[in-house]
């Protein structure tokens, strides 16, 4: 993996380290397979490359357990899953999700006719806080159609808890695991392995499992996956008439090829990123990091918390970092309940931890071609600008 700073470059000439650097498989290395798609003449509609992708994902990433459907992106996967899983709870209106998350989740819920109900996160793991979730279930239980926990920044979540809640209350459950390809649960299995509840993964270019656009719906329940396949194709049954809700979520063969080539990269990419993450933690021991839940977390970037009381200094710190050639971000700030559209369309419980974490978060760069020296440079730059801003 290449260094972000070519040898011999002095600090002043150092080029900017971008926040993320998408690294999907090179198209130029796939010319033979692209020709094969052309001569086959199947460009979409569950063609042979889609089929190869789906079996490679199950065999190579999920231990041969369960089934998956490749879709054009994770947001469409969430829309289909929410539409289906909320159905048995007809008349109920809420989709419960963390406010510390990405806009795709509440947008998908709204497209599925549901109202986002925003819950607080745990101060350490930044996943949904179980007590806060229980409190909202207590208050809105009869009105909740679906629980939509997210693997925050790729962090594993306790799926048994959601199976239990689904049984006890009749909720649907959809897992937004968009950034969690490569994450291992507490058993050491790929996150989601064996889950009946649909688990949605993304292969967007900026994710560690990097395609161009693309997503996966995974479930151990084959019938569910076949139903999603129908829904992803306009809800058509064998007679090509719509027999249920649907839309077009099909993945093109070329995009499937790119994703397929990315499957073999999951191990090296995840472990390289883990090493860099670990180095950030060693370098920045005075800052708070997210507490990892499973055996391994897939890392898209590196979020850290500024010290308490530093929220007001964050903008200055980002500006000073940029001047030193480090591009940082503030994911997920503003949190979802702060977005104008979701303030208007959603309902929120107490979000005090979310607010505190969101206000102090800084997301640092990570990429496949970043090296340990880059991480040291970024860490030193952050230390220096924090002293400047103190
Ligand atoms: C990236 C992401 C999505 C959206 O995935 P797309 O494939 O771009 O639609 C949804 N949820 C989370 C948590 C994400 O990180």
Short mmCIF file of C-alpha atoms and ligand atoms in Angstrom, two decimals:
data_model
loop_
_atom_site.label_atom_id
_atom_site.label_comp_id
_atom_site.label_asym_id
_atom_site.label_seq_id
_atom_site.Cartn_x
_atom_site.Cartn_y
_atom_site.Cartn_z
CA UNK A 1 0.00 0.00 0.00
CA UNK A 2 1.36 3.37 -1.06
CA UNK A 3 2.28 6.13 1.32
CA UNK A 4 0.19 9.31 1.31
CA UNK A 5 3.40 11.33 1.28
CA UNK A 6 5.92 10.34 -1.37
CA UNK A 7 9.45 9.94 -0.06
CA UNK A 8 11.59 13.02 0.09
CA UNK A 9 8.62 15.35 0.41
CA UNK A 10 9.25 17.98 3.04
CA UNK A 11 6.44 18.94 5.39
CA UNK A 12 5.79 22.18 3.57
CA UNK A 13 5.40 20.42 0.22
CA UNK A 14 3.26 17.67 1.68
CA UNK A 15 0.10 17.24 -0.34
CA UNK A 16 -3.26 17.27 1.34
CA UNK A 17 -4.35 14.02 2.92
CA UNK A 18 -7.98 13.67 1.83
CA UNK A 19 -10.58 12.54 4.35
CA UNK A 20 -11.43 9.47 2.26
CA UNK A 21 -9.90 8.09 -0.89
CA UNK A 22 -12.23 5.66 -2.71
CA UNK A 23 -10.33 2.62 -3.96
CA UNK A 24 -12.69 0.36 -5.92
CA UNK A 25 -11.07 -2.38 -8.03
CA UNK A 26 -9.45 -0.95 -11.14
CA UNK A 27 -11.65 -1.17 -14.23
CA UNK A 28 -8.55 -1.43 -16.38
CA UNK A 29 -7.75 -4.77 -14.70
CA UNK A 30 -11.22 -6.11 -15.53
CA UNK A 31 -11.17 -5.72 -19.29
CA UNK A 32 -11.62 -9.43 -20.02
CA UNK A 33 -14.61 -9.71 -17.70
CA UNK A 34 -16.11 -6.51 -19.13
CA UNK A 35 -15.76 -8.02 -22.63
CA UNK A 36 -17.48 -11.15 -21.38
CA UNK A 37 -20.45 -9.09 -20.17
CA UNK A 38 -20.61 -7.42 -23.58
CA UNK A 39 -20.57 -10.68 -25.51
CA UNK A 40 -23.09 -12.26 -23.14
CA UNK A 41 -25.44 -9.32 -23.75
CA UNK A 42 -26.94 -9.42 -20.24
CA UNK A 43 -26.49 -6.02 -18.62
CA UNK A 44 -28.86 -6.30 -15.67
CA UNK A 45 -31.94 -8.27 -14.51
CA UNK A 46 -30.14 -10.72 -12.23
CA UNK A 47 -27.55 -11.75 -14.80
CA UNK A 48 -24.72 -14.25 -14.28
CA UNK A 49 -22.29 -11.78 -12.66
CA UNK A 50 -24.97 -10.83 -10.11
CA UNK A 51 -25.41 -14.53 -9.36
CA UNK A 52 -21.65 -15.01 -8.94
CA UNK A 53 -21.48 -12.00 -6.66
CA UNK A 54 -24.32 -13.23 -4.44
CA UNK A 55 -22.78 -16.65 -3.98
CA UNK A 56 -19.27 -15.23 -3.43
CA UNK A 57 -20.59 -12.96 -0.68
CA UNK A 58 -22.36 -15.82 1.11
CA UNK A 59 -19.54 -18.33 0.64
CA UNK A 60 -16.54 -16.10 1.24
CA UNK A 61 -17.86 -13.54 3.71
CA UNK A 62 -20.74 -15.26 5.52
CA UNK A 63 -19.41 -18.75 6.06
CA UNK A 64 -21.81 -20.26 3.53
CA UNK A 65 -24.76 -19.45 5.80
CA UNK A 66 -27.84 -17.68 4.44
CA UNK A 67 -28.72 -15.85 1.22
CA UNK A 68 -28.33 -12.44 -0.28
CA UNK A 69 -29.68 -10.16 -2.96
CA UNK A 70 -27.44 -7.66 -4.71
CA UNK A 71 -29.11 -4.26 -5.11
CA UNK A 72 -28.15 -1.00 -6.79
CA UNK A 73 -27.34 0.69 -3.47
CA UNK A 74 -27.94 0.21 0.24
CA UNK A 75 -30.60 2.92 0.43
CA UNK A 76 -32.82 0.98 -1.99
CA UNK A 77 -32.11 -2.13 0.08
CA UNK A 78 -33.29 -0.30 3.20
CA UNK A 79 -36.44 0.92 1.43
CA UNK A 80 -37.38 -2.60 0.33
CA UNK A 81 -36.56 -4.13 3.70
CA UNK A 82 -38.47 -1.50 5.66
CA UNK A 83 -41.47 -1.82 3.38
CA UNK A 84 -41.59 -5.59 3.86
CA UNK A 85 -40.67 -5.91 7.52
CA UNK A 86 -43.10 -3.21 8.66
CA UNK A 87 -46.00 -4.89 6.86
CA UNK A 88 -47.12 -7.34 9.57
CA UNK A 89 -47.35 -4.39 11.94
CA UNK A 90 -49.81 -2.56 9.70
CA UNK A 91 -51.34 0.53 11.20
CA UNK A 92 -48.21 1.16 13.25
CA UNK A 93 -46.25 4.17 12.12
CA UNK A 94 -42.80 4.46 13.68
CA UNK A 95 -39.38 3.26 12.54
CA UNK A 96 -37.14 3.48 15.60
CA UNK A 97 -33.52 4.44 14.83
CA UNK A 98 -30.56 6.29 16.31
CA UNK A 99 -30.38 10.00 15.67
CA UNK A 100 -26.61 9.58 15.50
CA UNK A 101 -26.67 8.16 11.97
CA UNK A 102 -26.74 8.74 8.24
CA UNK A 103 -29.63 10.34 6.33
CA UNK A 104 -30.29 7.21 4.24
CA UNK A 105 -31.97 5.45 7.19
CA UNK A 106 -34.75 7.98 7.95
CA UNK A 107 -35.17 8.77 4.24
CA UNK A 108 -35.77 5.07 3.52
CA UNK A 109 -38.25 4.87 6.42
CA UNK A 110 -40.16 7.86 5.06
CA UNK A 111 -40.28 6.29 1.56
CA UNK A 112 -41.69 3.15 3.20
CA UNK A 113 -44.48 5.27 4.70
CA UNK A 114 -43.00 5.25 8.22
CA UNK A 115 -42.16 8.05 10.64
CA UNK A 116 -38.59 8.12 12.03
CA UNK A 117 -38.52 7.87 15.82
CA UNK A 118 -35.08 8.96 16.99
CA UNK A 119 -33.44 7.32 20.00
CA UNK A 120 -30.30 8.20 21.97
CA UNK A 121 -26.96 6.36 21.77
CA UNK A 122 -24.68 4.73 24.30
CA UNK A 123 -21.87 7.02 25.46
CA UNK A 124 -19.15 4.43 24.73
CA UNK A 125 -20.23 2.32 21.74
CA UNK A 126 -22.24 5.06 19.97
CA UNK A 127 -24.77 2.37 19.04
CA UNK A 128 -28.38 2.64 20.24
CA UNK A 129 -28.59 2.84 24.04
CA UNK A 130 -30.66 -0.13 25.22
CA UNK A 131 -32.23 1.76 28.14
CA UNK A 132 -33.25 4.67 25.95
CA UNK A 133 -34.67 2.20 23.42
CA UNK A 134 -36.62 0.37 26.14
CA UNK A 135 -38.01 3.70 27.34
CA UNK A 136 -39.28 4.59 23.85
CA UNK A 137 -40.74 1.09 23.42
CA UNK A 138 -42.52 1.56 26.73
CA UNK A 139 -43.91 4.88 25.58
CA UNK A 140 -44.70 4.17 21.90
CA UNK A 141 -44.73 0.33 21.77
CA UNK A 142 -48.12 -0.06 20.08
CA UNK A 143 -47.20 2.48 17.45
CA UNK A 144 -43.77 1.11 16.51
CA UNK A 145 -43.68 -0.86 13.26
CA UNK A 146 -39.97 -1.50 12.89
CA UNK A 147 -36.67 -1.21 14.74
CA UNK A 148 -33.79 -0.07 12.54
CA UNK A 149 -30.53 -0.32 14.48
CA UNK A 150 -27.39 0.82 12.68
CA UNK A 151 -23.88 -0.54 13.13
CA UNK A 152 -22.51 2.91 13.97
CA UNK A 153 -19.25 3.43 12.03
CA UNK A 154 -19.16 -0.33 11.43
CA UNK A 155 -19.50 -1.26 15.12
CA UNK A 156 -21.22 -4.62 15.75
CA UNK A 157 -24.55 -4.68 17.59
CA UNK A 158 -26.28 -7.31 19.71
CA UNK A 159 -28.63 -8.98 17.23
CA UNK A 160 -30.07 -11.35 19.87
CA UNK A 161 -31.59 -8.37 21.61
CA UNK A 162 -33.45 -7.40 18.44
CA UNK A 163 -34.69 -10.94 17.83
CA UNK A 164 -36.01 -10.92 21.39
CA UNK A 165 -37.71 -7.52 20.98
CA UNK A 166 -39.24 -8.58 17.65
CA UNK A 167 -40.73 -11.72 19.24
CA UNK A 168 -41.97 -9.97 22.32
CA UNK A 169 -43.60 -6.97 20.64
CA UNK A 170 -44.25 -8.02 17.04
CA UNK A 171 -41.89 -5.41 15.61
CA UNK A 172 -40.18 -5.77 12.28
CA UNK A 173 -36.39 -5.45 12.43
CA UNK A 174 -34.08 -4.14 9.70
CA UNK A 175 -30.34 -3.85 10.34
CA UNK A 176 -28.55 -0.96 8.66
CA UNK A 177 -25.06 -2.45 8.47
CA UNK A 178 -24.04 -0.31 5.50
CA UNK A 179 -20.46 0.24 6.66
CA UNK A 180 -19.98 -3.10 8.43
CA UNK A 181 -18.69 -5.41 5.68
CA UNK A 182 -15.55 -6.85 7.30
CA UNK A 183 -16.84 -6.44 10.86
CA UNK A 184 -16.75 -9.56 13.05
CA UNK A 185 -19.22 -10.18 15.87
CA UNK A 186 -18.37 -11.45 19.36
CA UNK A 187 -18.20 -15.04 17.97
CA UNK A 188 -15.68 -13.96 15.33
CA UNK A 189 -18.22 -14.44 12.50
CA UNK A 190 -18.88 -11.76 9.90
CA UNK A 191 -21.45 -9.40 11.37
CA UNK A 192 -24.98 -10.50 10.47
CA UNK A 193 -24.17 -14.18 9.86
CA UNK A 194 -27.30 -16.23 10.44
CA UNK A 195 -29.63 -13.26 11.00
CA UNK A 196 -33.18 -13.75 9.77
CA UNK A 197 -33.81 -10.06 9.98
CA UNK A 198 -32.56 -8.41 6.82
CA UNK A 199 -29.07 -6.96 7.12
CA UNK A 200 -28.24 -4.24 4.62
CA UNK A 201 -24.67 -3.66 3.44
CA UNK A 202 -23.30 -0.95 1.14
CA UNK A 203 -20.57 -1.09 -1.48
CA UNK A 204 -20.51 2.61 -2.18
CA UNK A 205 -17.10 3.78 -3.42
CA UNK A 206 -16.32 5.48 -0.11
CA UNK A 207 -16.95 2.36 2.00
CA UNK A 208 -14.15 -0.07 2.92
CA UNK A 209 -15.99 -2.68 0.79
CA UNK A 210 -15.64 -0.44 -2.19
CA UNK A 211 -17.55 -0.72 -5.45
CA UNK A 212 -18.99 2.18 -7.42
CA UNK A 213 -22.62 2.04 -6.29
CA UNK A 214 -24.05 -1.16 -4.86
CA UNK A 215 -25.61 -2.86 -1.88
CA UNK A 216 -26.64 -6.21 -0.46
CA UNK A 217 -29.65 -7.48 1.44
CA UNK A 218 -28.64 -10.50 3.51
CA UNK A 219 -30.84 -12.89 5.47
CA UNK A 220 -30.67 -16.49 6.65
CA UNK A 221 -34.28 -16.79 5.45
CA UNK A 222 -34.30 -17.70 1.75
CA UNK A 223 -38.00 -16.94 1.30
CA UNK A 224 -37.44 -13.40 2.46
CA UNK A 225 -34.58 -12.93 0.01
CA UNK A 226 -36.68 -14.24 -2.88
CA UNK A 227 -39.47 -11.88 -1.89
CA UNK A 228 -36.97 -9.00 -1.91
CA UNK A 229 -35.85 -10.14 -5.37
CA UNK A 230 -39.44 -9.81 -6.58
CA UNK A 231 -39.83 -6.43 -4.88
CA UNK A 232 -36.55 -5.23 -6.44
CA UNK A 233 -38.00 -5.99 -9.87
CA UNK A 234 -41.21 -3.91 -9.77
CA UNK A 235 -42.98 -6.53 -7.62
CA UNK A 236 -43.37 -8.71 -10.74
CA UNK A 237 -44.46 -12.32 -10.33
CA UNK A 238 -43.77 -15.03 -12.95
CA UNK A 239 -46.42 -13.57 -15.25
CA UNK A 240 -44.68 -10.19 -15.12
CA UNK A 241 -47.58 -8.56 -13.36
CA UNK A 242 -47.04 -6.64 -10.12
CA UNK A 243 -48.19 -8.83 -7.28
CA UNK A 244 -46.74 -6.75 -4.45
CA UNK A 245 -45.01 -3.43 -3.72
CA UNK A 246 -41.88 -2.96 -5.76
CA UNK A 247 -39.45 -0.67 -7.45
CA UNK A 248 -36.32 -1.04 -9.54
CA UNK A 249 -33.41 -1.86 -7.23
CA UNK A 250 -31.52 -4.11 -9.64
CA UNK A 251 -27.74 -3.94 -9.81
CA UNK A 252 -26.12 -3.66 -13.24
CA UNK A 253 -23.76 -6.45 -14.30
CA UNK A 254 -20.81 -4.05 -14.54
CA UNK A 255 -21.39 -2.81 -10.98
CA UNK A 256 -21.78 -6.42 -9.84
CA UNK A 257 -18.40 -7.21 -11.43
CA UNK A 258 -16.73 -4.38 -9.53
CA UNK A 259 -18.29 -5.55 -6.26
CA UNK A 260 -17.33 -9.15 -6.98
CA UNK A 261 -13.71 -8.12 -7.42
CA UNK A 262 -13.90 -6.28 -4.11
CA UNK A 263 -14.92 -9.39 -2.14
CA UNK A 264 -11.35 -10.75 -2.12
CA UNK A 265 -10.13 -7.37 -0.80
CA UNK A 266 -12.27 -7.40 2.34
CA UNK A 267 -9.67 -9.23 4.47
CA UNK A 268 -6.53 -7.27 3.50
CA UNK A 269 -8.40 -3.94 3.47
CA UNK A 270 -10.05 -4.50 6.87
CA UNK A 271 -6.84 -5.62 8.54
CA UNK A 272 -4.75 -2.80 7.07
CA UNK A 273 -7.34 -0.29 8.26
CA UNK A 274 -7.46 -1.96 11.70
CA UNK A 275 -3.71 -1.53 12.05
CA UNK A 276 -3.92 2.15 11.15
CA UNK A 277 -6.84 2.60 13.54
CA UNK A 278 -4.83 0.99 16.33
CA UNK A 279 -1.94 3.37 15.59
CA UNK A 280 -4.29 6.36 15.83
CA UNK A 281 -5.39 5.06 19.24
CA UNK A 282 -1.79 4.69 20.42
CA UNK A 283 -0.95 8.17 19.20
CA UNK A 284 -4.01 9.92 20.59
CA UNK A 285 -4.46 8.35 24.00
CA UNK A 286 -5.83 11.48 25.62
CA UNK A 287 -8.85 11.50 23.27
CA UNK A 288 -11.95 9.29 23.51
CA UNK A 289 -12.49 6.68 20.80
CA UNK A 290 -15.58 4.59 20.11
CA UNK A 291 -15.65 1.36 22.11
CA UNK A 292 -15.71 -1.62 19.78
CA UNK A 293 -18.34 -4.29 20.46
CA UNK A 294 -17.40 -7.34 18.39
CA UNK A 295 -14.06 -9.05 17.72
CA UNK A 296 -13.20 -6.78 14.81
CA UNK A 297 -14.62 -3.52 13.48
CA UNK A 298 -14.43 -2.42 9.88
CA UNK A 299 -13.24 1.19 9.76
CA UNK A 300 -14.32 3.70 7.13
CA UNK A 301 -12.63 6.64 8.90
CA UNK A 302 -11.46 7.44 12.43
CA UNK A 303 -13.86 9.36 14.69
CA UNK A 304 -12.54 10.81 17.94
CA UNK A 305 -14.10 13.04 20.59
CA UNK A 306 -12.62 16.39 21.53
CA UNK A 307 -12.46 16.92 25.32
CA UNK A 308 -15.58 18.03 27.19
CA UNK A 309 -16.22 21.73 26.74
CA UNK A 310 -14.38 21.85 23.41
CA UNK A 311 -17.39 21.82 21.06
CA UNK A 312 -17.00 25.53 20.35
CA UNK A 313 -13.38 25.07 19.28
CA UNK A 314 -14.11 22.32 16.74
CA UNK A 315 -14.56 24.56 13.69
CA UNK A 316 -11.22 26.27 14.39
CA UNK A 317 -9.51 22.91 14.85
CA UNK A 318 -10.80 21.65 11.50
CA UNK A 319 -9.63 24.84 9.83
CA UNK A 320 -6.15 24.57 11.38
CA UNK A 321 -5.95 20.90 10.34
CA UNK A 322 -6.83 21.86 6.78
CA UNK A 323 -4.00 24.40 6.82
CA UNK A 324 -1.66 21.54 7.72
CA UNK A 325 -2.97 19.48 4.82
CA UNK A 326 -5.30 17.22 6.81
CA UNK A 327 -8.90 17.01 5.66
CA UNK A 328 -11.16 16.10 8.60
CA UNK A 329 -14.96 15.90 8.89
CA UNK A 330 -17.61 15.83 11.62
CA UNK A 331 -19.71 12.68 10.91
CA UNK A 332 -22.50 12.40 12.21
CA UNK A 333 -22.84 16.06 13.13
CA UNK A 334 -25.40 17.55 12.80
CA UNK A 335 -27.20 14.41 13.99
CA UNK A 336 -30.37 13.35 12.16
CA UNK A 337 -32.97 15.02 14.41
CA UNK A 338 -31.12 18.29 13.75
CA UNK A 339 -31.58 18.06 9.95
CA UNK A 340 -34.40 20.43 8.91
CA UNK A 341 -36.32 17.71 7.00
CA UNK A 342 -36.19 15.17 9.84
CA UNK A 343 -37.03 17.79 12.44
CA UNK A 344 -40.20 18.31 10.44
CA UNK A 345 -41.02 14.66 9.69
CA UNK A 346 -39.63 12.72 12.66
CA UNK A 347 -40.24 12.36 16.40
CA UNK A 348 -37.38 12.38 18.91
CA UNK A 349 -36.87 11.06 22.42
CA UNK A 350 -34.25 12.45 24.79
CA UNK A 351 -31.03 12.82 22.78
CA UNK A 352 -28.62 14.27 25.32
CA UNK A 353 -25.77 11.78 24.73
CA UNK A 354 -26.23 12.05 20.96
CA UNK A 355 -26.01 15.83 21.21
CA UNK A 356 -22.86 15.74 23.30
CA UNK A 357 -21.10 13.16 21.08
CA UNK A 358 -22.17 14.87 17.86
CA UNK A 359 -21.00 18.28 19.10
CA UNK A 360 -17.50 17.06 19.94
CA UNK A 361 -16.84 14.54 17.18
CA UNK A 362 -14.03 14.89 14.68
CA UNK A 363 -13.58 12.26 11.95
CA UNK A 364 -9.99 11.75 10.81
CA UNK A 365 -8.78 10.38 7.46
CA UNK A 366 -8.46 6.70 6.62
CA UNK A 367 -7.73 5.06 3.27
CA UNK A 368 -6.24 1.89 1.82
CA UNK A 369 -3.17 3.79 0.68
CA UNK A 370 -2.56 5.56 3.97
CA UNK A 371 0.49 4.31 5.91
CA UNK A 372 1.67 4.45 9.53
CA UNK A 373 3.76 7.60 8.87
CA UNK A 374 0.67 9.37 7.54
CA UNK A 375 -1.22 8.44 10.71
CA UNK A 376 1.67 9.77 12.80
CA UNK A 377 1.66 12.99 10.80
CA UNK A 378 -2.12 13.44 11.21
CA UNK A 379 -1.94 12.62 14.94
CA UNK A 380 0.86 15.13 15.49
CA UNK A 381 -1.02 17.74 13.49
CA UNK A 382 -4.12 17.22 15.64
CA UNK A 383 -2.06 17.47 18.83
CA UNK A 384 -0.46 20.69 17.60
CA UNK A 385 -3.67 22.39 16.49
CA UNK A 386 -5.35 21.45 19.78
CA UNK A 387 -2.57 23.26 21.60
CA UNK A 388 -3.08 26.24 19.30
CA UNK A 389 -6.83 26.18 19.97
CA UNK A 390 -6.56 25.64 23.74
C1 LIG B 1 -23.29 4.61 3.39
C2 LIG B 1 -24.45 4.38 4.29
C3 LIG B 1 -25.74 4.22 3.78
C4 LIG B 1 -26.07 4.41 2.33
O1 LIG B 1 -25.48 3.45 1.48
P1 LIG B 1 -25.64 3.66 -0.11
O2 LIG B 1 -25.13 2.37 -0.68
O3 LIG B 1 -24.77 4.83 -0.47
O4 LIG B 1 -27.07 3.90 -0.41
C5 LIG B 1 -26.77 3.96 4.67
N1 LIG B 1 -26.54 3.85 5.99
C6 LIG B 1 -25.31 4.00 6.53
C7 LIG B 1 -25.12 3.85 8.00
C8 LIG B 1 -24.23 4.29 5.69
O5 LIG B 1 -23.02 4.45 6.24
#
